[in-house]
Amino acid sequence: MSQPSKEEMDALIAKKRAEVMARLASMKLPGGVGAAPIPAPAPVSAAVSSAVAPSPRDTLAALQARVQAKLSGLSSTTAPARPTELHPMLRRDYKAPGRSGQAPMPRISSIKANQRKEKPKRLKIEHEAPASFTDPEKNPYFDPTLGAHRTAEPHARRAGKQFQFTRPGRYIEQAERLRNEAKMEQLKVEIAARAEVARLEDEVLDANAIKFSEPPEIEWWDAPFVSNGAYPRGDIVPVESLITIYVQHPVPVEPPASILSMSAAPSQLMLTRKERKKVRRQRRIELQSELRDKVKLGLLPPVEPKLRMSNFMRIMANQSVPDPTKLEAEVRRQMQARLDKHEADNQARKLTK
């Protein structure tokens, strides 16, 4: 591909430059952005520059001109910058908030939690439902309590309930009221009971309420001894058939078996092994309890401790033992005496001697 000639390049550059200038002129940007750049100051000769030093004001003006030229070059190639407003706190006329009012705050959400969420758009159906929809015969699933008009919006969310704090002392007053009611009911019952008792006492003490029955013609205990069913005017004549000079004796009844035939005494009740052990245990417990009570009352001397070679040092630990050998001999003597007594008891209980 052949490269374009110099004339074609110049024509293309001139065309693009004309388009850019026309676009800048149509935008009418403030601040002289589309204006022609400020011409740079004329160069100063070396002799003059070496003779006169530039002042700080001239240096600042030269820097501003260079910055303006850079901005003009960027605006011609990039999109124009949009004007922005300064924050109220950055302005010179900003006043600190006082009693008169508050300073305007920017409408900027600092975090996601503070940003207002936009409600999602919901589809809304504005037309009425057809007649067949509300007919129970054609639509058995229709609920007449919901109405015929339907929308696609969901039901509004129920507002949350707020805290309802109970007044201090409310339940205490309620409890006191219940107690008073219970006391009143109990008092009413007591008053009714007392009134009933008083009414009964009045009825008992009333002379008109007490009616004495007339005495009978003859008492029941005298009826067998009185003839004609009434008391005679004179002496009572006894009935001969009931009162006699003889004493009536009961008729003797023979026993089912003759006493003479019962030569042997009835055998004792036979107990099982478990029952015999139970009787023996109860008998020994009663005997030990009786001995213990006699010792507590002072009728018998306390039982001496059963000394053995394995426990005599533990039993006699609280007592001073001047002669341990003598104490050991005494323990052995007691052990032998208990053994002899045991053997003697066994010999005495033998059936065959």
CSV table of C-alpha atoms in Angstrom, one decimal:
chain,number,residue,atom,x,y,z
A,1,MET,CA,0.0,0.0,0.0
A,2,SER,CA,1.4,3.4,-1.0
A,3,GLN,CA,1.9,6.0,1.6
A,4,PRO,CA,-0.2,9.2,1.2
A,5,SER,CA,1.6,12.3,-0.1
A,6,LYS,CA,2.3,15.4,2.0
A,7,GLU,CA,-0.5,17.3,0.3
A,8,GLU,CA,-3.0,14.6,1.3
A,9,MET,CA,-1.7,14.6,4.9
A,10,ASP,CA,-2.0,18.4,5.2
A,11,ALA,CA,-5.6,18.3,3.8
A,12,LEU,CA,-6.6,15.5,6.2
A,13,ILE,CA,-5.1,17.4,9.2
A,14,ALA,CA,-6.9,20.6,8.2
A,15,LYS,CA,-10.2,18.8,7.9
A,16,LYS,CA,-10.0,17.2,11.3
A,17,ARG,CA,-8.9,20.5,12.9
A,18,ALA,CA,-11.9,22.2,11.4
A,19,GLU,CA,-14.3,19.5,12.8
A,20,VAL,CA,-12.8,19.8,16.3
A,21,MET,CA,-13.1,23.6,16.3
A,22,ALA,CA,-16.7,23.4,15.1
A,23,ARG,CA,-17.5,21.0,17.9
A,24,LEU,CA,-15.8,23.2,20.5
A,25,ALA,CA,-17.7,26.2,19.2
A,26,SER,CA,-21.0,24.4,19.5
A,27,MET,CA,-20.4,23.2,23.1
A,28,LYS,CA,-19.6,26.8,24.3
A,29,LEU,CA,-17.6,25.7,27.3
A,30,PRO,CA,-17.0,28.3,30.0
A,31,GLY,CA,-13.7,29.4,31.3
A,32,GLY,CA,-12.2,29.8,27.8
A,33,VAL,CA,-11.6,26.1,27.3
A,34,GLY,CA,-12.4,26.3,23.6
A,35,ALA,CA,-10.7,29.7,23.2
A,36,ALA,CA,-7.4,30.1,21.6
A,37,PRO,CA,-4.5,29.4,23.8
A,38,ILE,CA,-2.7,32.3,25.5
A,39,PRO,CA,0.4,33.2,23.5
A,40,ALA,CA,3.6,32.4,25.2
A,41,PRO,CA,5.8,35.4,26.0
A,42,ALA,CA,8.4,36.3,23.5
A,43,PRO,CA,11.8,34.8,24.1
A,44,VAL,CA,14.3,37.0,25.7
A,45,SER,CA,17.8,37.2,24.4
A,46,ALA,CA,20.6,35.6,26.3
A,47,ALA,CA,22.2,39.0,27.0
A,48,VAL,CA,19.0,40.5,28.5
A,49,SER,CA,18.2,37.3,30.5
A,50,SER,CA,21.6,37.3,31.9
A,51,ALA,CA,21.4,41.0,32.8
A,52,VAL,CA,17.8,41.0,34.3
A,53,ALA,CA,16.7,38.2,36.6
A,54,PRO,CA,12.9,37.2,36.2
A,55,SER,CA,10.7,38.1,39.2
A,56,PRO,CA,8.5,35.6,41.0
A,57,ARG,CA,5.3,37.1,39.5
A,58,ASP,CA,6.7,36.6,36.0
A,59,THR,CA,7.6,33.0,36.8
A,60,LEU,CA,4.1,32.3,38.1
A,61,ALA,CA,2.5,33.8,35.0
A,62,ALA,CA,4.7,31.7,32.8
A,63,LEU,CA,3.7,28.5,34.7
A,64,GLN,CA,0.0,29.4,34.4
A,65,ALA,CA,0.4,30.0,30.7
A,66,ARG,CA,2.0,26.6,30.3
A,67,VAL,CA,-0.7,24.9,32.3
A,68,GLN,CA,-3.4,26.6,30.2
A,69,ALA,CA,-1.7,25.5,27.0
A,70,LYS,CA,-1.6,21.9,28.2
A,71,LEU,CA,-5.3,22.0,29.1
A,72,SER,CA,-6.2,23.4,25.7
A,73,GLY,CA,-4.3,20.6,24.0
A,74,LEU,CA,-6.1,18.0,26.1
A,75,SER,CA,-9.6,19.5,25.6
A,76,SER,CA,-9.1,19.3,21.8
A,77,THR,CA,-8.4,15.5,21.9
A,78,THR,CA,-10.4,14.2,24.9
A,79,ALA,CA,-14.0,14.6,26.1
A,80,PRO,CA,-14.8,18.0,27.7
A,81,ALA,CA,-14.8,18.0,31.5
A,82,ARG,CA,-18.1,18.5,33.3
A,83,PRO,CA,-18.4,21.3,35.8
A,84,THR,CA,-18.6,20.1,39.4
A,85,GLU,CA,-19.7,21.9,42.5
A,86,LEU,CA,-17.6,22.2,45.6
A,87,HIS,CA,-18.6,20.7,48.9
A,88,PRO,CA,-20.4,23.1,51.2
A,89,MET,CA,-17.7,22.7,53.8
A,90,LEU,CA,-15.0,23.7,51.2
A,91,ARG,CA,-16.6,27.0,50.3
A,92,ARG,CA,-15.3,30.2,51.7
A,93,ASP,CA,-18.8,31.4,52.8
A,94,TYR,CA,-19.4,28.2,54.8
A,95,LYS,CA,-20.6,28.8,58.4
A,96,ALA,CA,-20.3,26.4,61.2
A,97,PRO,CA,-23.7,25.0,62.5
A,98,GLY,CA,-25.0,26.9,65.5
A,99,ARG,CA,-28.3,27.6,67.2
A,100,SER,CA,-29.7,29.3,64.2
A,101,GLY,CA,-29.6,26.3,61.9
A,102,GLN,CA,-27.7,23.4,60.5
A,103,ALA,CA,-25.2,23.4,57.7
A,104,PRO,CA,-26.4,21.7,54.4
A,105,MET,CA,-25.1,18.2,54.1
A,106,PRO,CA,-24.3,16.7,50.7
A,107,ARG,CA,-26.7,14.0,49.4
A,108,ILE,CA,-24.0,11.3,49.3
A,109,SER,CA,-24.4,7.9,50.9
A,110,SER,CA,-21.3,7.0,52.8
A,111,ILE,CA,-21.9,3.2,52.9
A,112,LYS,CA,-24.3,0.7,51.3
A,113,ALA,CA,-26.3,0.5,54.5
A,114,ASN,CA,-27.2,4.2,54.4
A,115,GLN,CA,-28.3,4.2,50.8
A,116,ARG,CA,-32.0,4.1,50.1
A,117,LYS,CA,-33.1,1.0,48.3
A,118,GLU,CA,-35.3,1.6,45.4
A,119,LYS,CA,-38.5,-0.4,45.5
A,120,PRO,CA,-38.7,-2.9,42.7
A,121,LYS,CA,-41.3,-2.2,40.1
A,122,ARG,CA,-44.2,-4.6,40.3
A,123,LEU,CA,-46.7,-5.5,37.7
A,124,LYS,CA,-50.2,-4.3,38.5
A,125,ILE,CA,-53.3,-5.6,36.9
A,126,GLU,CA,-56.0,-3.0,36.7
A,127,HIS,CA,-58.8,-4.9,35.0
A,128,GLU,CA,-61.6,-6.7,36.7
A,129,ALA,CA,-61.8,-10.5,36.8
A,130,PRO,CA,-64.3,-12.0,34.4
A,131,ALA,CA,-67.7,-13.2,35.6
A,132,SER,CA,-66.8,-16.9,35.1
A,133,PHE,CA,-63.9,-16.4,37.6
A,134,THR,CA,-66.3,-15.4,40.4
A,135,ASP,CA,-68.9,-18.0,39.6
A,136,PRO,CA,-68.7,-20.9,42.2
A,137,GLU,CA,-70.1,-23.4,39.8
A,138,LYS,CA,-67.5,-22.7,37.1
A,139,ASN,CA,-64.6,-21.9,39.5
A,140,PRO,CA,-64.9,-24.1,42.7
A,141,TYR,CA,-61.5,-22.7,43.9
A,142,PHE,CA,-62.8,-19.1,44.1
A,143,ASP,CA,-62.8,-17.5,47.6
A,144,PRO,CA,-65.5,-14.8,47.8
A,145,THR,CA,-63.9,-13.3,51.0
A,146,LEU,CA,-60.9,-12.2,48.9
A,147,GLY,CA,-63.0,-10.1,46.4
A,148,ALA,CA,-63.1,-10.2,42.6
A,149,HIS,CA,-60.5,-7.5,41.9
A,150,ARG,CA,-57.0,-8.9,41.7
A,151,THR,CA,-53.6,-7.3,41.4
A,152,ALA,CA,-50.2,-8.8,40.8
A,153,GLU,CA,-48.8,-7.0,43.8
A,154,PRO,CA,-48.1,-9.1,46.8
A,155,HIS,CA,-49.8,-8.4,50.1
A,156,ALA,CA,-48.3,-5.5,52.0
A,157,ARG,CA,-46.0,-6.6,54.8
A,158,ARG,CA,-47.5,-6.4,58.2
A,159,ALA,CA,-46.0,-3.7,60.3
A,160,GLY,CA,-43.9,-5.0,63.2
A,161,LYS,CA,-45.3,-4.7,66.6
A,162,GLN,CA,-43.7,-2.3,69.0
A,163,PHE,CA,-42.8,-3.1,72.6
A,164,GLN,CA,-45.7,-2.7,75.0
A,165,PHE,CA,-44.1,-2.3,78.4
A,166,THR,CA,-46.2,-3.2,81.4
A,167,ARG,CA,-46.9,-0.5,83.9
A,168,PRO,CA,-44.9,-1.1,87.2
A,169,GLY,CA,-47.1,-2.7,89.8
A,170,ARG,CA,-49.8,-3.9,87.5
A,171,TYR,CA,-49.4,-7.6,88.3
A,172,ILE,CA,-49.0,-6.8,92.0
A,173,GLU,CA,-52.3,-5.0,92.0
A,174,GLN,CA,-53.9,-7.9,90.0
A,175,ALA,CA,-52.6,-10.4,92.6
A,176,GLU,CA,-53.9,-8.3,95.5
A,177,ARG,CA,-57.3,-8.0,93.8
A,178,LEU,CA,-57.5,-11.8,93.4
A,179,ARG,CA,-56.5,-12.3,97.0
A,180,ASN,CA,-59.2,-9.9,98.2
A,181,GLU,CA,-61.8,-11.7,96.1
A,182,ALA,CA,-60.7,-15.1,97.5
A,183,LYS,CA,-61.0,-13.6,101.1
A,184,MET,CA,-64.4,-12.3,100.3
A,185,GLU,CA,-65.6,-15.6,99.0
A,186,GLN,CA,-64.2,-17.4,102.1
A,187,LEU,CA,-65.9,-14.8,104.4
A,188,LYS,CA,-69.2,-15.4,102.6
A,189,VAL,CA,-68.9,-19.1,103.1
A,190,GLU,CA,-68.1,-18.7,106.8
A,191,ILE,CA,-71.1,-16.3,107.3
A,192,ALA,CA,-73.4,-18.7,105.5
A,193,ALA,CA,-72.2,-21.6,107.7
A,194,ARG,CA,-72.6,-19.5,110.9
A,195,ALA,CA,-76.1,-18.4,109.8
A,196,GLU,CA,-77.0,-22.1,109.2
A,197,VAL,CA,-75.7,-23.1,112.6
A,198,ALA,CA,-77.6,-20.2,114.2
A,199,ARG,CA,-80.8,-21.1,112.4
A,200,LEU,CA,-80.5,-24.7,113.6
A,201,GLU,CA,-79.9,-23.6,117.2
A,202,ASP,CA,-82.9,-21.3,117.0
A,203,GLU,CA,-85.0,-24.2,115.8
A,204,VAL,CA,-83.7,-26.5,118.6
A,205,LEU,CA,-84.3,-23.9,121.3
A,206,ASP,CA,-87.7,-23.0,120.0
A,207,ALA,CA,-90.4,-24.4,122.3
A,208,ASN,CA,-92.8,-24.7,119.5
A,209,ALA,CA,-90.4,-26.8,117.4
A,210,ILE,CA,-90.0,-29.4,120.2
A,211,LYS,CA,-93.0,-31.8,120.2
A,212,PHE,CA,-93.1,-34.5,122.8
A,213,SER,CA,-94.9,-37.7,121.8
A,214,GLU,CA,-97.7,-39.0,123.9
A,215,PRO,CA,-96.8,-41.9,126.2
A,216,PRO,CA,-97.9,-45.3,124.9
A,217,GLU,CA,-100.6,-47.3,126.5
A,218,ILE,CA,-98.1,-49.9,127.5
A,219,GLU,CA,-94.3,-50.1,127.2
A,220,TRP,CA,-92.8,-52.8,125.0
A,221,TRP,CA,-90.9,-54.4,127.9
A,222,ASP,CA,-94.1,-54.8,129.8
A,223,ALA,CA,-96.2,-56.1,127.0
A,224,PRO,CA,-95.4,-59.9,127.6
A,225,PHE,CA,-96.3,-59.6,131.2
A,226,VAL,CA,-99.6,-57.6,130.9
A,227,SER,CA,-102.8,-59.1,129.7
A,228,ASN,CA,-105.5,-57.4,127.7
A,229,GLY,CA,-102.8,-55.0,126.2
A,230,ALA,CA,-103.1,-52.4,129.0
A,231,TYR,CA,-101.9,-51.7,132.4
A,232,PRO,CA,-104.4,-53.0,135.1
A,233,ARG,CA,-105.7,-50.7,137.7
A,234,GLY,CA,-104.6,-52.9,140.5
A,235,ASP,CA,-101.6,-55.2,141.1
A,236,ILE,CA,-99.9,-56.8,138.1
A,237,VAL,CA,-100.7,-60.4,137.7
A,238,PRO,CA,-97.7,-62.3,136.1
A,239,VAL,CA,-98.2,-64.7,133.2
A,240,GLU,CA,-97.6,-68.3,134.4
A,241,SER,CA,-96.3,-69.5,131.1
A,242,LEU,CA,-93.3,-67.2,131.2
A,243,ILE,CA,-92.3,-66.8,134.9
A,244,THR,CA,-91.9,-70.1,136.8
A,245,ILE,CA,-90.2,-71.4,139.9
A,246,TYR,CA,-87.8,-73.5,137.7
A,247,VAL,CA,-84.5,-72.5,136.2
A,248,GLN,CA,-84.0,-73.2,132.5
A,249,HIS,CA,-80.7,-74.9,131.7
A,250,PRO,CA,-79.2,-75.1,128.1
A,251,VAL,CA,-79.3,-78.4,126.3
A,252,PRO,CA,-75.8,-80.0,126.4
A,253,VAL,CA,-74.3,-80.6,123.0
A,254,GLU,CA,-72.0,-83.5,122.5
A,255,PRO,CA,-68.5,-82.8,121.0
A,256,PRO,CA,-67.7,-84.2,117.6
A,257,ALA,CA,-65.0,-86.4,119.1
A,258,SER,CA,-64.6,-87.8,122.6
A,259,ILE,CA,-62.1,-86.1,124.8
A,260,LEU,CA,-60.9,-89.5,126.0
A,261,SER,CA,-60.0,-90.5,122.5
A,262,MET,CA,-57.7,-87.5,122.1
A,263,SER,CA,-54.8,-89.1,124.0
A,264,ALA,CA,-52.0,-87.3,122.1
A,265,ALA,CA,-51.6,-83.5,122.1
A,266,PRO,CA,-51.9,-81.7,118.7
A,267,SER,CA,-48.6,-81.4,116.9
A,268,GLN,CA,-46.9,-78.1,116.7
A,269,LEU,CA,-46.9,-76.0,113.6
A,270,MET,CA,-44.0,-76.8,111.3
A,271,LEU,CA,-42.1,-73.8,110.1
A,272,THR,CA,-39.9,-73.6,107.0
A,273,ARG,CA,-36.2,-73.0,107.1
A,274,LYS,CA,-36.7,-69.4,106.1
A,275,GLU,CA,-39.3,-68.8,108.7
A,276,ARG,CA,-37.2,-70.4,111.5
A,277,LYS,CA,-34.3,-68.1,110.6
A,278,LYS,CA,-36.6,-65.1,110.7
A,279,VAL,CA,-37.9,-66.1,114.1
A,280,ARG,CA,-34.4,-66.7,115.5
A,281,ARG,CA,-33.2,-63.3,114.1
A,282,GLN,CA,-36.1,-61.5,115.7
A,283,ARG,CA,-35.6,-63.3,119.0
A,284,ARG,CA,-32.0,-62.4,119.2
A,285,ILE,CA,-32.7,-58.8,118.2
A,286,GLU,CA,-35.2,-58.5,121.1
A,287,LEU,CA,-32.7,-60.1,123.5
A,288,GLN,CA,-29.9,-57.7,122.5
A,289,SER,CA,-32.2,-54.7,122.8
A,290,GLU,CA,-33.3,-55.8,126.3
A,291,LEU,CA,-29.7,-56.2,127.4
A,292,ARG,CA,-28.8,-52.8,126.0
A,293,ASP,CA,-31.7,-51.1,127.8
A,294,LYS,CA,-30.7,-52.7,131.1
A,295,VAL,CA,-27.1,-51.4,130.6
A,296,LYS,CA,-28.4,-47.9,129.9
A,297,LEU,CA,-30.5,-48.0,133.0
A,298,GLY,CA,-27.6,-49.2,135.2
A,299,LEU,CA,-29.1,-52.5,136.0
A,300,LEU,CA,-26.2,-54.4,134.4
A,301,PRO,CA,-22.5,-53.6,134.1
A,302,PRO,CA,-21.4,-52.6,130.6
A,303,VAL,CA,-20.1,-55.4,128.4
A,304,GLU,CA,-16.4,-55.6,128.3
A,305,PRO,CA,-14.8,-55.2,124.9
A,306,LYS,CA,-13.9,-58.5,123.1
A,307,LEU,CA,-10.2,-58.2,122.9
A,308,ARG,CA,-8.2,-60.2,120.3
A,309,MET,CA,-4.6,-60.1,119.2
A,310,SER,CA,-5.6,-58.2,116.1
A,311,ASN,CA,-7.5,-55.4,117.8
A,312,PHE,CA,-6.3,-54.9,121.3
A,313,MET,CA,-3.8,-52.2,120.4
A,314,ARG,CA,-6.5,-50.2,118.6
A,315,ILE,CA,-9.0,-50.6,121.5
A,316,MET,CA,-6.4,-49.8,124.2
A,317,ALA,CA,-4.8,-46.9,122.2
A,318,ASN,CA,-6.4,-44.2,124.4
A,319,GLN,CA,-5.2,-45.9,127.6
A,320,SER,CA,-1.7,-45.8,129.0
A,321,VAL,CA,-0.2,-49.3,129.0
A,322,PRO,CA,2.8,-49.5,131.3
A,323,ASP,CA,3.3,-53.2,130.8
A,324,PRO,CA,2.4,-54.4,127.2
A,325,THR,CA,3.5,-58.0,128.0
A,326,LYS,CA,1.0,-58.2,130.8
A,327,LEU,CA,-1.7,-56.8,128.6
A,328,GLU,CA,-1.0,-59.4,125.9
A,329,ALA,CA,-1.2,-62.2,128.5
A,330,GLU,CA,-4.6,-60.8,129.6
A,331,VAL,CA,-5.9,-60.8,126.0
A,332,ARG,CA,-4.8,-64.4,125.5
A,333,ARG,CA,-6.5,-65.4,128.8
A,334,GLN,CA,-9.8,-63.8,127.6
A,335,MET,CA,-9.6,-65.5,124.3
A,336,GLN,CA,-9.1,-68.9,126.0
A,337,ALA,CA,-11.9,-68.2,128.4
A,338,ARG,CA,-14.3,-67.5,125.5
A,339,LEU,CA,-13.2,-70.6,123.7
A,340,ASP,CA,-13.8,-72.7,126.9
A,341,LYS,CA,-17.2,-71.2,127.4
A,342,HIS,CA,-18.1,-72.0,123.8
A,343,GLU,CA,-17.1,-75.6,124.1
A,344,ALA,CA,-18.9,-76.0,127.4
A,345,ASP,CA,-22.2,-74.6,125.9
A,346,ASN,CA,-21.8,-77.1,123.0
A,347,GLN,CA,-21.4,-79.9,125.4
A,348,ALA,CA,-24.5,-78.8,127.3
A,349,ARG,CA,-26.7,-78.6,124.2
A,350,LYS,CA,-25.8,-82.1,123.1
A,351,LEU,CA,-28.7,-84.5,122.9
A,352,THR,CA,-26.6,-87.6,123.6
A,353,LYS,CA,-24.2,-87.3,126.5
